[in-house]
Coordinates of C-alpha atoms in Angstrom, one line a residue:
M1 CA 42.8 80.1 9.3
A2 CA 39.6 81.3 11.5
H3 CA 40.1 81.6 15.2
F4 CA 36.5 81.2 17.0
T5 CA 36.1 81.1 20.6
I6 CA 32.8 79.4 22.0
I7 CA 31.6 80.9 25.2
G8 CA 29.6 77.4 26.7
T9 CA 30.8 73.6 26.3
G10 CA 27.0 72.2 25.9
N11 CA 25.2 70.3 22.9
M12 CA 25.0 73.5 21.0
A13 CA 28.4 74.8 21.5
H14 CA 29.8 71.2 20.5
A15 CA 28.0 71.0 17.0
I16 CA 29.1 74.4 16.5
G17 CA 32.9 73.9 17.4
G18 CA 32.8 70.6 15.5
V19 CA 31.8 72.0 12.3
L20 CA 34.1 74.3 12.6
A21 CA 37.0 72.3 13.3
E22 CA 35.9 70.2 10.6
G23 CA 36.2 73.0 8.1
G24 CA 39.5 74.1 9.4
S25 CA 39.0 76.4 11.9
S26 CA 41.1 76.5 15.2
V27 CA 38.1 76.3 18.1
D28 CA 38.7 77.5 21.5
Y29 CA 35.7 76.5 24.4
I30 CA 35.4 78.6 27.9
G31 CA 33.6 76.4 30.2
Q32 CA 31.5 78.2 32.8
A33 CA 34.5 77.5 35.4
D34 CA 37.1 79.4 33.4
A35 CA 34.4 82.0 32.1
G36 CA 36.0 85.6 32.9
T37 CA 40.0 84.1 33.2
A38 CA 40.5 82.5 29.7
P39 CA 41.0 84.7 27.3
L40 CA 38.9 85.7 24.1
N41 CA 41.8 84.6 21.5
G42 CA 39.3 84.2 18.7
D43 CA 38.0 86.9 16.2
T44 CA 34.2 85.3 16.2
V45 CA 33.0 84.5 19.6
V46 CA 30.1 82.4 19.9
L47 CA 28.0 82.4 22.9
A48 CA 26.5 79.4 23.5
V49 CA 25.0 79.7 26.6
P50 CA 21.8 80.7 28.5
F51 CA 20.8 84.1 28.3
S52 CA 20.8 84.9 31.9
A53 CA 24.4 84.6 31.6
V54 CA 25.1 87.2 29.3
D55 CA 25.3 89.7 31.5
G56 CA 28.1 87.7 33.6
I57 CA 30.5 87.6 30.5
I58 CA 29.8 90.9 29.3
A59 CA 31.0 92.3 33.1
A60 CA 33.2 89.5 33.0
Y61 CA 34.8 90.5 29.9
G62 CA 34.1 93.7 29.0
A63 CA 36.9 95.2 26.4
Q64 CA 38.3 91.8 24.9
F65 CA 34.8 92.0 23.1
A66 CA 36.5 94.5 21.4
G67 CA 37.1 94.5 17.2
K68 CA 35.5 91.0 17.5
T69 CA 32.4 89.8 15.6
V70 CA 29.8 88.3 18.3
V71 CA 27.4 85.4 17.6
D72 CA 24.5 84.6 19.5
I73 CA 22.6 81.6 19.8
T74 CA 21.2 82.2 23.4
N75 CA 17.5 81.7 24.0
P76 CA 16.0 84.4 25.6
V77 CA 12.8 82.2 27.3
N78 CA 11.4 82.6 30.5
F79 CA 12.8 79.6 32.0
E80 CA 10.9 79.8 34.8
T81 CA 7.3 79.7 33.5
F82 CA 8.6 79.0 29.4
D83 CA 5.3 81.5 28.5
G84 CA 7.0 84.3 26.9
L85 CA 10.5 86.0 26.5
V86 CA 13.0 87.9 29.2
V87 CA 13.6 90.2 27.0
P88 CA 11.1 93.4 25.6
T89 CA 8.6 92.0 22.7
D90 CA 10.3 95.2 20.4
S91 CA 13.7 94.0 20.9
S92 CA 16.4 91.0 20.8
A93 CA 18.5 89.2 22.8
A94 CA 20.5 90.4 20.3
A95 CA 19.7 93.5 20.5
Q96 CA 20.2 93.2 24.1
I97 CA 23.8 92.0 24.0
Q98 CA 24.9 94.4 21.7
A99 CA 23.7 97.4 23.5
Q100 CA 25.7 96.2 26.7
A101 CA 29.2 94.9 24.9
E102 CA 28.9 98.0 22.4
V103 CA 32.4 97.5 21.7
A104 CA 31.8 94.5 19.8
R105 CA 32.5 94.9 15.9
Q106 CA 29.6 93.1 15.0
M107 CA 26.5 91.2 16.3
V108 CA 25.0 88.3 15.0
D109 CA 22.2 86.8 15.7
L110 CA 21.3 83.3 14.8
Q111 CA 17.8 82.5 16.9
P112 CA 16.0 83.5 14.2
R113 CA 17.7 81.2 11.9
I114 CA 18.2 78.5 14.1
Q115 CA 14.6 78.4 14.7
K116 CA 13.7 78.7 11.0
A117 CA 15.6 75.3 10.4
I118 CA 13.7 73.7 13.6
A119 CA 10.4 74.8 11.7
D120 CA 12.1 73.7 8.3
A121 CA 12.6 70.4 9.5
H122 CA 9.2 70.1 11.5
I123 CA 7.7 70.6 7.9
D124 CA 10.4 68.1 6.1
E125 CA 8.7 65.2 8.9
R126 CA 5.5 66.2 8.4
I127 CA 5.9 66.1 4.1
A128 CA 7.6 62.9 4.7
Q129 CA 4.7 61.5 6.5
H130 CA 2.0 62.7 4.2
L131 CA 4.0 61.1 1.0
A132 CA 4.2 57.7 3.2
D133 CA 0.8 58.2 3.4
L134 CA 0.2 58.5 0.2
Q135 CA 2.8 55.8 -1.0
P136 CA 0.1 53.2 -0.9
R137 CA -2.3 55.1 -3.3
I138 CA 0.2 55.7 -5.9
D139 CA 1.4 52.5 -5.6
A140 CA -2.6 50.9 -6.5
A141 CA -2.5 53.7 -9.4
I142 CA 0.2 52.2 -10.7
A143 CA -0.4 48.8 -10.7

């Protein structure tokens, strides 16, 4: 059985953790109050926190990331202005995290996949709307 540690207790943390638990995995959650004191028991650690919290998490856990796979779902958007990212344009949140937590075995950046899934959902929504708009014409043509 796989064992995951999710740092964060928000909607994304529980959505991911729920799917993992349903699949038979063991899931530990670390909330803000326990960050730095609760151990990273999982072989895989999911960072389900705002990107601005990552520096503190890496400082608190340091070598505990050794040998673990780290999954990044943070969003490096500038939450003060919402007009850009807080990472260099030629980099990513995952690259910034991996540079700080060099002891991590593997870094998995899910943000592009999440953004694609959101975009795909919007595309599916638009297709469904177009089909709904065309339905009366299809019905009329068949009648």
